[in-house]
Amino acid sequence: MKKLSETPFVHETARVSQSTLGRYTEVGAHCHVAYSTMGDYSYCVGGTQIAYSTIGKFSNIAAHVRIYASMHPMERASLHHFTYRSAQYFEGESDDAAFFEWRSGNDIHIGHDTWIGHGAVIMPGVKIGNGAIVGANAVVTKDVADFAIAVGVPARTIRQRFSDDVASRLDALKWWDWGHEQLHRALPDFRNLGIEAFLEKYEG
């Protein structure tokens, strides 16, 4: 049985470059993570691609998700790589640094305890709030609020997971910042208590 630890687990077929991974994180088979930060306990599996993203703690990222679908230069005469990855095509040419700087400036922010469903695409510049859910195969082009459920192409919010009061209290509790042993002690309550009872037990 695989055992996660303070040291991030990166599958032998995965590729991680210029990124920071937190404790108890997992980068699964055939995943690519570049220019990104993944908070404690977050994971991605099965061919997911992530770039230019800041991902909070406890994020659940399913297979074949694309976070940061790279933009091409639509205003140019050509969309093709040769205009910005020019060193691959022409002797003596360098890549277009300004284009890559522009691309990296449209980073994505994903909050704590989020669930990104199978095959979802998160477009550049989007912010997904704490506790939000993105449905399978959704294409997210606009921000998703805390604790919202967004589905479809393009993604739209269909409902909130909790009432405004419960969402506000849960956000204030910030259980995702608890230490590992505190999480372990609270495990039976995560499993068995309803949200109101959980909040009442741990608030204050």
JSON list of C-alpha atoms in Angstrom, two decimals:
[
{"chain": "A", "resi": 1, "resn": "MET", "atom": "CA", "xyz": [0.00, 0.00, 0.00]},
{"chain": "A", "resi": 2, "resn": "LYS", "atom": "CA", "xyz": [1.29, 3.46, -0.93]},
{"chain": "A", "resi": 3, "resn": "LYS", "atom": "CA", "xyz": [2.05, 5.62, 2.12]},
{"chain": "A", "resi": 4, "resn": "LEU", "atom": "CA", "xyz": [2.19, 9.38, 1.73]},
{"chain": "A", "resi": 5, "resn": "SER", "atom": "CA", "xyz": [4.53, 11.43, 3.92]},
{"chain": "A", "resi": 6, "resn": "GLU", "atom": "CA", "xyz": [6.15, 14.80, 4.46]},
{"chain": "A", "resi": 7, "resn": "THR", "atom": "CA", "xyz": [8.09, 14.12, 1.26]},
{"chain": "A", "resi": 8, "resn": "PRO", "atom": "CA", "xyz": [6.01, 14.62, -1.89]},
{"chain": "A", "resi": 9, "resn": "PHE", "atom": "CA", "xyz": [5.26, 11.48, -3.90]},
{"chain": "A", "resi": 10, "resn": "VAL", "atom": "CA", "xyz": [6.00, 11.86, -7.61]},
{"chain": "A", "resi": 11, "resn": "HIS", "atom": "CA", "xyz": [5.24, 8.86, -9.82]},
{"chain": "A", "resi": 12, "resn": "GLU", "atom": "CA", "xyz": [8.16, 7.64, -11.91]},
{"chain": "A", "resi": 13, "resn": "THR", "atom": "CA", "xyz": [6.31, 8.54, -15.11]},
{"chain": "A", "resi": 14, "resn": "ALA", "atom": "CA", "xyz": [5.39, 12.05, -13.91]},
{"chain": "A", "resi": 15, "resn": "ARG", "atom": "CA", "xyz": [7.34, 15.21, -14.66]},
{"chain": "A", "resi": 16, "resn": "VAL", "atom": "CA", "xyz": [7.66, 18.12, -12.24]},
{"chain": "A", "resi": 17, "resn": "SER", "atom": "CA", "xyz": [9.68, 21.19, -13.18]},
{"chain": "A", "resi": 18, "resn": "GLN", "atom": "CA", "xyz": [10.24, 24.57, -11.54]},
{"chain": "A", "resi": 19, "resn": "SER", "atom": "CA", "xyz": [7.47, 23.85, -9.05]},
{"chain": "A", "resi": 20, "resn": "THR", "atom": "CA", "xyz": [6.99, 23.54, -5.28]},
{"chain": "A", "resi": 21, "resn": "LEU", "atom": "CA", "xyz": [5.10, 20.61, -3.75]},
{"chain": "A", "resi": 22, "resn": "GLY", "atom": "CA", "xyz": [3.85, 20.59, -0.16]},
{"chain": "A", "resi": 23, "resn": "ARG", "atom": "CA", "xyz": [3.70, 17.80, 2.41]},
{"chain": "A", "resi": 24, "resn": "TYR", "atom": "CA", "xyz": [1.63, 14.68, 1.72]},
{"chain": "A", "resi": 25, "resn": "THR", "atom": "CA", "xyz": [1.19, 15.70, -1.91]},
{"chain": "A", "resi": 26, "resn": "GLU", "atom": "CA", "xyz": [1.00, 13.29, -4.83]},
{"chain": "A", "resi": 27, "resn": "VAL", "atom": "CA", "xyz": [1.72, 13.75, -8.53]},
{"chain": "A", "resi": 28, "resn": "GLY", "atom": "CA", "xyz": [0.34, 10.64, -10.19]},
{"chain": "A", "resi": 29, "resn": "ALA", "atom": "CA", "xyz": [1.23, 8.67, -13.29]},
{"chain": "A", "resi": 30, "resn": "HIS", "atom": "CA", "xyz": [1.91, 10.64, -16.48]},
{"chain": "A", "resi": 31, "resn": "CYS", "atom": "CA", "xyz": [1.12, 13.99, -14.84]},
{"chain": "A", "resi": 32, "resn": "HIS", "atom": "CA", "xyz": [3.06, 17.13, -15.76]},
{"chain": "A", "resi": 33, "resn": "VAL", "atom": "CA", "xyz": [3.44, 20.01, -13.29]},
{"chain": "A", "resi": 34, "resn": "ALA", "atom": "CA", "xyz": [5.39, 23.12, -14.29]},
{"chain": "A", "resi": 35, "resn": "TYR", "atom": "CA", "xyz": [5.85, 26.62, -12.88]},
{"chain": "A", "resi": 36, "resn": "SER", "atom": "CA", "xyz": [3.33, 25.87, -10.13]},
{"chain": "A", "resi": 37, "resn": "THR", "atom": "CA", "xyz": [2.82, 25.47, -6.40]},
{"chain": "A", "resi": 38, "resn": "MET", "atom": "CA", "xyz": [0.77, 22.64, -4.91]},
{"chain": "A", "resi": 39, "resn": "GLY", "atom": "CA", "xyz": [-0.23, 22.97, -1.25]},
{"chain": "A", "resi": 40, "resn": "ASP", "atom": "CA", "xyz": [-0.09, 20.29, 1.44]},
{"chain": "A", "resi": 41, "resn": "TYR", "atom": "CA", "xyz": [-2.20, 17.15, 0.89]},
{"chain": "A", "resi": 42, "resn": "SER", "atom": "CA", "xyz": [-3.18, 18.09, -2.67]},
{"chain": "A", "resi": 43, "resn": "TYR", "atom": "CA", "xyz": [-2.91, 15.54, -5.46]},
{"chain": "A", "resi": 44, "resn": "CYS", "atom": "CA", "xyz": [-3.35, 15.03, -9.18]},
{"chain": "A", "resi": 45, "resn": "VAL", "atom": "CA", "xyz": [-3.65, 11.74, -11.04]},
{"chain": "A", "resi": 46, "resn": "GLY", "atom": "CA", "xyz": [-3.77, 10.10, -14.45]},
{"chain": "A", "resi": 47, "resn": "GLY", "atom": "CA", "xyz": [-2.25, 12.37, -17.05]},
{"chain": "A", "resi": 48, "resn": "THR", "atom": "CA", "xyz": [-3.26, 15.72, -15.58]},
{"chain": "A", "resi": 49, "resn": "GLN", "atom": "CA", "xyz": [-1.31, 18.77, -16.81]},
{"chain": "A", "resi": 50, "resn": "ILE", "atom": "CA", "xyz": [-0.75, 21.81, -14.61]},
{"chain": "A", "resi": 51, "resn": "ALA", "atom": "CA", "xyz": [1.19, 24.98, -15.40]},
{"chain": "A", "resi": 52, "resn": "TYR", "atom": "CA", "xyz": [1.45, 28.53, -14.04]},
{"chain": "A", "resi": 53, "resn": "SER", "atom": "CA", "xyz": [-0.88, 27.70, -11.15]},
{"chain": "A", "resi": 54, "resn": "THR", "atom": "CA", "xyz": [-1.10, 28.19, -7.40]},
{"chain": "A", "resi": 55, "resn": "ILE", "atom": "CA", "xyz": [-3.07, 25.33, -5.87]},
{"chain": "A", "resi": 56, "resn": "GLY", "atom": "CA", "xyz": [-4.14, 25.36, -2.23]},
{"chain": "A", "resi": 57, "resn": "LYS", "atom": "CA", "xyz": [-4.16, 22.56, 0.31]},
{"chain": "A", "resi": 58, "resn": "PHE", "atom": "CA", "xyz": [-6.31, 19.42, 0.05]},
{"chain": "A", "resi": 59, "resn": "SER", "atom": "CA", "xyz": [-7.11, 19.94, -3.63]},
{"chain": "A", "resi": 60, "resn": "ASN", "atom": "CA", "xyz": [-8.48, 16.81, -5.32]},
{"chain": "A", "resi": 61, "resn": "ILE", "atom": "CA", "xyz": [-7.58, 16.86, -9.01]},
{"chain": "A", "resi": 62, "resn": "ALA", "atom": "CA", "xyz": [-8.91, 14.00, -11.11]},
{"chain": "A", "resi": 63, "resn": "ALA", "atom": "CA", "xyz": [-7.45, 12.37, -14.22]},
{"chain": "A", "resi": 64, "resn": "HIS", "atom": "CA", "xyz": [-6.91, 14.13, -17.55]},
{"chain": "A", "resi": 65, "resn": "VAL", "atom": "CA", "xyz": [-7.50, 17.60, -16.12]},
{"chain": "A", "resi": 66, "resn": "ARG", "atom": "CA", "xyz": [-5.84, 20.53, -17.88]},
{"chain": "A", "resi": 67, "resn": "ILE", "atom": "CA", "xyz": [-5.08, 23.46, -15.59]},
{"chain": "A", "resi": 68, "resn": "TYR", "atom": "CA", "xyz": [-3.77, 26.29, -17.74]},
{"chain": "A", "resi": 69, "resn": "ALA", "atom": "CA", "xyz": [-4.63, 25.50, -21.33]},
{"chain": "A", "resi": 70, "resn": "SER", "atom": "CA", "xyz": [-1.79, 27.44, -22.96]},
{"chain": "A", "resi": 71, "resn": "MET", "atom": "CA", "xyz": [-2.88, 30.36, -25.07]},
{"chain": "A", "resi": 72, "resn": "HIS", "atom": "CA", "xyz": [-1.60, 30.86, -28.61]},
{"chain": "A", "resi": 73, "resn": "PRO", "atom": "CA", "xyz": [-0.94, 34.33, -30.11]},
{"chain": "A", "resi": 74, "resn": "MET", "atom": "CA", "xyz": [-4.32, 34.87, -31.75]},
{"chain": "A", "resi": 75, "resn": "GLU", "atom": "CA", "xyz": [-3.52, 38.42, -32.88]},
{"chain": "A", "resi": 76, "resn": "ARG", "atom": "CA", "xyz": [-0.54, 37.33, -35.02]},
{"chain": "A", "resi": 77, "resn": "ALA", "atom": "CA", "xyz": [-0.60, 36.21, -38.63]},
{"chain": "A", "resi": 78, "resn": "SER", "atom": "CA", "xyz": [0.17, 32.69, -37.36]},
{"chain": "A", "resi": 79, "resn": "LEU", "atom": "CA", "xyz": [-0.85, 30.83, -34.21]},
{"chain": "A", "resi": 80, "resn": "HIS", "atom": "CA", "xyz": [2.02, 28.35, -34.58]},
{"chain": "A", "resi": 81, "resn": "HIS", "atom": "CA", "xyz": [4.94, 27.57, -32.25]},
{"chain": "A", "resi": 82, "resn": "PHE", "atom": "CA", "xyz": [7.49, 28.79, -34.78]},
{"chain": "A", "resi": 83, "resn": "THR", "atom": "CA", "xyz": [6.64, 32.40, -33.88]},
{"chain": "A", "resi": 84, "resn": "TYR", "atom": "CA", "xyz": [7.52, 31.98, -30.21]},
{"chain": "A", "resi": 85, "resn": "ARG", "atom": "CA", "xyz": [9.46, 28.69, -29.87]},
{"chain": "A", "resi": 86, "resn": "SER", "atom": "CA", "xyz": [11.62, 29.92, -32.71]},
{"chain": "A", "resi": 87, "resn": "ALA", "atom": "CA", "xyz": [14.89, 28.35, -31.54]},
{"chain": "A", "resi": 88, "resn": "GLN", "atom": "CA", "xyz": [13.46, 24.92, -32.39]},
{"chain": "A", "resi": 89, "resn": "TYR", "atom": "CA", "xyz": [12.96, 25.91, -36.01]},
{"chain": "A", "resi": 90, "resn": "PHE", "atom": "CA", "xyz": [15.56, 28.48, -37.06]},
{"chain": "A", "resi": 91, "resn": "GLU", "atom": "CA", "xyz": [19.32, 28.56, -36.63]},
{"chain": "A", "resi": 92, "resn": "GLY", "atom": "CA", "xyz": [20.45, 31.54, -34.59]},
{"chain": "A", "resi": 93, "resn": "GLU", "atom": "CA", "xyz": [16.96, 32.51, -33.41]},
{"chain": "A", "resi": 94, "resn": "SER", "atom": "CA", "xyz": [15.88, 32.70, -29.76]},
{"chain": "A", "resi": 95, "resn": "ASP", "atom": "CA", "xyz": [12.48, 32.06, -28.27]},
{"chain": "A", "resi": 96, "resn": "ASP", "atom": "CA", "xyz": [10.09, 34.98, -27.82]},
{"chain": "A", "resi": 97, "resn": "ALA", "atom": "CA", "xyz": [10.67, 35.88, -24.15]},
{"chain": "A", "resi": 98, "resn": "ALA", "atom": "CA", "xyz": [7.98, 38.56, -24.13]},
{"chain": "A", "resi": 99, "resn": "PHE", "atom": "CA", "xyz": [5.34, 36.07, -25.24]},
{"chain": "A", "resi": 100, "resn": "PHE", "atom": "CA", "xyz": [6.23, 33.61, -22.48]},
{"chain": "A", "resi": 101, "resn": "GLU", "atom": "CA", "xyz": [6.23, 36.43, -19.92]},
{"chain": "A", "resi": 102, "resn": "TRP", "atom": "CA", "xyz": [2.71, 37.37, -21.06]},
{"chain": "A", "resi": 103, "resn": "ARG", "atom": "CA", "xyz": [1.60, 33.75, -20.82]},
{"chain": "A", "resi": 104, "resn": "SER", "atom": "CA", "xyz": [2.97, 33.34, -17.29]},
{"chain": "A", "resi": 105, "resn": "GLY", "atom": "CA", "xyz": [1.17, 36.52, -16.19]},
{"chain": "A", "resi": 106, "resn": "ASN", "atom": "CA", "xyz": [-2.22, 34.83, -16.60]},
{"chain": "A", "resi": 107, "resn": "ASP", "atom": "CA", "xyz": [-1.77, 32.38, -13.76]},
{"chain": "A", "resi": 108, "resn": "ILE", "atom": "CA", "xyz": [-4.51, 30.33, -12.11]},
{"chain": "A", "resi": 109, "resn": "HIS", "atom": "CA", "xyz": [-5.42, 30.25, -8.40]},
{"chain": "A", "resi": 110, "resn": "ILE", "atom": "CA", "xyz": [-7.22, 27.25, -6.94]},
{"chain": "A", "resi": 111, "resn": "GLY", "atom": "CA", "xyz": [-8.35, 27.37, -3.32]},
{"chain": "A", "resi": 112, "resn": "HIS", "atom": "CA", "xyz": [-8.22, 24.87, -0.48]},
{"chain": "A", "resi": 113, "resn": "ASP", "atom": "CA", "xyz": [-10.28, 21.65, -0.37]},
{"chain": "A", "resi": 114, "resn": "THR", "atom": "CA", "xyz": [-11.36, 21.87, -4.00]},
{"chain": "A", "resi": 115, "resn": "TRP", "atom": "CA", "xyz": [-12.44, 19.08, -6.34]},
{"chain": "A", "resi": 116, "resn": "ILE", "atom": "CA", "xyz": [-11.61, 19.35, -10.04]},
{"chain": "A", "resi": 117, "resn": "GLY", "atom": "CA", "xyz": [-13.49, 16.62, -11.92]},
{"chain": "A", "resi": 118, "resn": "HIS", "atom": "CA", "xyz": [-12.26, 14.27, -14.63]},
{"chain": "A", "resi": 119, "resn": "GLY", "atom": "CA", "xyz": [-11.27, 15.95, -17.87]},
{"chain": "A", "resi": 120, "resn": "ALA", "atom": "CA", "xyz": [-11.98, 19.51, -16.74]},
{"chain": "A", "resi": 121, "resn": "VAL", "atom": "CA", "xyz": [-10.11, 22.38, -18.38]},
{"chain": "A", "resi": 122, "resn": "ILE", "atom": "CA", "xyz": [-9.27, 25.47, -16.32]},
{"chain": "A", "resi": 123, "resn": "MET", "atom": "CA", "xyz": [-8.38, 28.40, -18.55]},
{"chain": "A", "resi": 124, "resn": "PRO", "atom": "CA", "xyz": [-5.68, 30.99, -17.79]},
{"chain": "A", "resi": 125, "resn": "GLY", "atom": "CA", "xyz": [-6.43, 33.76, -15.32]},
{"chain": "A", "resi": 126, "resn": "VAL", "atom": "CA", "xyz": [-9.24, 31.90, -13.52]},
{"chain": "A", "resi": 127, "resn": "LYS", "atom": "CA", "xyz": [-9.65, 31.82, -9.73]},
{"chain": "A", "resi": 128, "resn": "ILE", "atom": "CA", "xyz": [-11.46, 28.90, -8.09]},
{"chain": "A", "resi": 129, "resn": "GLY", "atom": "CA", "xyz": [-12.51, 29.50, -4.49]},
{"chain": "A", "resi": 130, "resn": "ASN", "atom": "CA", "xyz": [-12.11, 27.39, -1.36]},
{"chain": "A", "resi": 131, "resn": "GLY", "atom": "CA", "xyz": [-14.32, 24.31, -1.24]},
{"chain": "A", "resi": 132, "resn": "ALA", "atom": "CA", "xyz": [-15.47, 24.69, -4.85]},
{"chain": "A", "resi": 133, "resn": "ILE", "atom": "CA", "xyz": [-16.30, 21.79, -7.15]},
{"chain": "A", "resi": 134, "resn": "VAL", "atom": "CA", "xyz": [-15.73, 21.77, -10.92]},
{"chain": "A", "resi": 135, "resn": "GLY", "atom": "CA", "xyz": [-17.69, 19.06, -12.72]},
{"chain": "A", "resi": 136, "resn": "ALA", "atom": "CA", "xyz": [-16.23, 16.47, -15.09]},
{"chain": "A", "resi": 137, "resn": "ASN", "atom": "CA", "xyz": [-15.37, 17.80, -18.56]},
{"chain": "A", "resi": 138, "resn": "ALA", "atom": "CA", "xyz": [-16.24, 21.39, -17.60]},
{"chain": "A", "resi": 139, "resn": "VAL", "atom": "CA", "xyz": [-14.39, 24.22, -19.31]},
{"chain": "A", "resi": 140, "resn": "VAL", "atom": "CA", "xyz": [-13.88, 26.98, -16.76]},
{"chain": "A", "resi": 141, "resn": "THR", "atom": "CA", "xyz": [-13.40, 30.42, -18.31]},
{"chain": "A", "resi": 142, "resn": "LYS", "atom": "CA", "xyz": [-14.58, 32.57, -15.37]},
{"chain": "A", "resi": 143, "resn": "ASP", "atom": "CA", "xyz": [-13.98, 32.62, -11.62]},
{"chain": "A", "resi": 144, "resn": "VAL", "atom": "CA", "xyz": [-15.80, 30.10, -9.42]},
{"chain": "A", "resi": 145, "resn": "ALA", "atom": "CA", "xyz": [-16.85, 31.34, -5.97]},
{"chain": "A", "resi": 146, "resn": "ASP", "atom": "CA", "xyz": [-16.07, 29.65, -2.64]},
{"chain": "A", "resi": 147, "resn": "PHE", "atom": "CA", "xyz": [-18.08, 26.45, -2.12]},
{"chain": "A", "resi": 148, "resn": "ALA", "atom": "CA", "xyz": [-19.80, 26.73, -5.51]},
{"chain": "A", "resi": 149, "resn": "ILE", "atom": "CA", "xyz": [-20.46, 23.83, -7.88]},
{"chain": "A", "resi": 150, "resn": "ALA", "atom": "CA", "xyz": [-19.73, 24.70, -11.51]},
{"chain": "A", "resi": 151, "resn": "VAL", "atom": "CA", "xyz": [-20.42, 22.44, -14.48]},
{"chain": "A", "resi": 152, "resn": "GLY", "atom": "CA", "xyz": [-20.71, 22.57, -18.25]},
{"chain": "A", "resi": 153, "resn": "VAL", "atom": "CA", "xyz": [-19.13, 24.20, -21.30]},
{"chain": "A", "resi": 154, "resn": "PRO", "atom": "CA", "xyz": [-18.53, 26.96, -20.56]},
{"chain": "A", "resi": 155, "resn": "ALA", "atom": "CA", "xyz": [-18.82, 26.22, -16.84]},
{"chain": "A", "resi": 156, "resn": "ARG", "atom": "CA", "xyz": [-21.59, 27.91, -14.88]},
{"chain": "A", "resi": 157, "resn": "THR", "atom": "CA", "xyz": [-22.48, 27.71, -11.21]},
{"chain": "A", "resi": 158, "resn": "ILE", "atom": "CA", "xyz": [-25.51, 25.48, -10.60]},
{"chain": "A", "resi": 159, "resn": "ARG", "atom": "CA", "xyz": [-25.64, 25.82, -6.81]},
{"chain": "A", "resi": 160, "resn": "GLN", "atom": "CA", "xyz": [-23.70, 26.45, -3.60]},
{"chain": "A", "resi": 161, "resn": "ARG", "atom": "CA", "xyz": [-22.65, 23.54, -1.42]},
{"chain": "A", "resi": 162, "resn": "PHE", "atom": "CA", "xyz": [-23.72, 25.30, 1.78]},
{"chain": "A", "resi": 163, "resn": "SER", "atom": "CA", "xyz": [-25.72, 28.29, 2.97]},
{"chain": "A", "resi": 164, "resn": "ASP", "atom": "CA", "xyz": [-23.86, 31.60, 3.14]},
{"chain": "A", "resi": 165, "resn": "ASP", "atom": "CA", "xyz": [-23.70, 31.31, 6.92]},
{"chain": "A", "resi": 166, "resn": "VAL", "atom": "CA", "xyz": [-22.22, 27.80, 6.91]},
{"chain": "A", "resi": 167, "resn": "ALA", "atom": "CA", "xyz": [-19.77, 28.68, 4.14]},
{"chain": "A", "resi": 168, "resn": "SER", "atom": "CA", "xyz": [-18.59, 31.76, 6.04]},
{"chain": "A", "resi": 169, "resn": "ARG", "atom": "CA", "xyz": [-18.13, 29.76, 9.24]},
{"chain": "A", "resi": 170, "resn": "LEU", "atom": "CA", "xyz": [-16.27, 26.98, 7.45]},
{"chain": "A", "resi": 171, "resn": "ASP", "atom": "CA", "xyz": [-14.00, 29.49, 5.74]},
{"chain": "A", "resi": 172, "resn": "ALA", "atom": "CA", "xyz": [-13.30, 31.12, 9.11]},
{"chain": "A", "resi": 173, "resn": "LEU", "atom": "CA", "xyz": [-12.54, 27.76, 10.74]},
{"chain": "A", "resi": 174, "resn": "LYS", "atom": "CA", "xyz": [-9.75, 27.11, 8.20]},
{"chain": "A", "resi": 175, "resn": "TRP", "atom": "CA", "xyz": [-9.41, 23.45, 9.16]},
{"chain": "A", "resi": 176, "resn": "TRP", "atom": "CA", "xyz": [-7.06, 23.07, 6.19]},
{"chain": "A", "resi": 177, "resn": "ASP", "atom": "CA", "xyz": [-4.42, 24.86, 8.26]},
{"chain": "A", "resi": 178, "resn": "TRP", "atom": "CA", "xyz": [-4.58, 22.30, 11.09]},
{"chain": "A", "resi": 179, "resn": "GLY", "atom": "CA", "xyz": [-1.53, 20.18, 11.83]},
{"chain": "A", "resi": 180, "resn": "HIS", "atom": "CA", "xyz": [-1.28, 16.56, 10.79]},
{"chain": "A", "resi": 181, "resn": "GLU", "atom": "CA", "xyz": [-1.97, 15.18, 14.28]},
{"chain": "A", "resi": 182, "resn": "GLN", "atom": "CA", "xyz": [-4.96, 17.47, 14.77]},
{"chain": "A", "resi": 183, "resn": "LEU", "atom": "CA", "xyz": [-6.39, 16.26, 11.48]},
{"chain": "A", "resi": 184, "resn": "HIS", "atom": "CA", "xyz": [-5.85, 12.68, 12.64]},
{"chain": "A", "resi": 185, "resn": "ARG", "atom": "CA", "xyz": [-7.63, 13.30, 15.95]},
{"chain": "A", "resi": 186, "resn": "ALA", "atom": "CA", "xyz": [-10.56, 14.92, 14.13]},
{"chain": "A", "resi": 187, "resn": "LEU", "atom": "CA", "xyz": [-10.82, 12.13, 11.51]},
{"chain": "A", "resi": 188, "resn": "PRO", "atom": "CA", "xyz": [-13.86, 10.45, 13.16]},
{"chain": "A", "resi": 189, "resn": "ASP", "atom": "CA", "xyz": [-15.69, 13.78, 13.13]},
{"chain": "A", "resi": 190, "resn": "PHE", "atom": "CA", "xyz": [-14.81, 14.48, 9.48]},
{"chain": "A", "resi": 191, "resn": "ARG", "atom": "CA", "xyz": [-16.29, 11.06, 8.71]},
{"chain": "A", "resi": 192, "resn": "ASN", "atom": "CA", "xyz": [-19.38, 11.09, 10.89]},
{"chain": "A", "resi": 193, "resn": "LEU", "atom": "CA", "xyz": [-20.55, 14.59, 11.83]},
{"chain": "A", "resi": 194, "resn": "GLY", "atom": "CA", "xyz": [-22.83, 16.72, 9.68]},
{"chain": "A", "resi": 195, "resn": "ILE", "atom": "CA", "xyz": [-21.46, 20.11, 8.73]},
{"chain": "A", "resi": 196, "resn": "GLU", "atom": "CA", "xyz": [-23.40, 22.04, 11.41]},
{"chain": "A", "resi": 197, "resn": "ALA", "atom": "CA", "xyz": [-22.35, 19.64, 14.17]},
{"chain": "A", "resi": 198, "resn": "PHE", "atom": "CA", "xyz": [-18.75, 19.71, 12.95]},
{"chain": "A", "resi": 199, "resn": "LEU", "atom": "CA", "xyz": [-18.67, 23.52, 13.03]},
{"chain": "A", "resi": 200, "resn": "GLU", "atom": "CA", "xyz": [-20.29, 23.67, 16.46]},
{"chain": "A", "resi": 201, "resn": "LYS", "atom": "CA", "xyz": [-17.71, 21.27, 17.88]},
{"chain": "A", "resi": 202, "resn": "TYR", "atom": "CA", "xyz": [-14.64, 23.03, 16.48]},
{"chain": "A", "resi": 203, "resn": "GLU", "atom": "CA", "xyz": [-15.54, 26.71, 16.38]},
{"chain": "A", "resi": 204, "resn": "GLY", "atom": "CA", "xyz": [-13.88, 28.79, 19.09]}
]
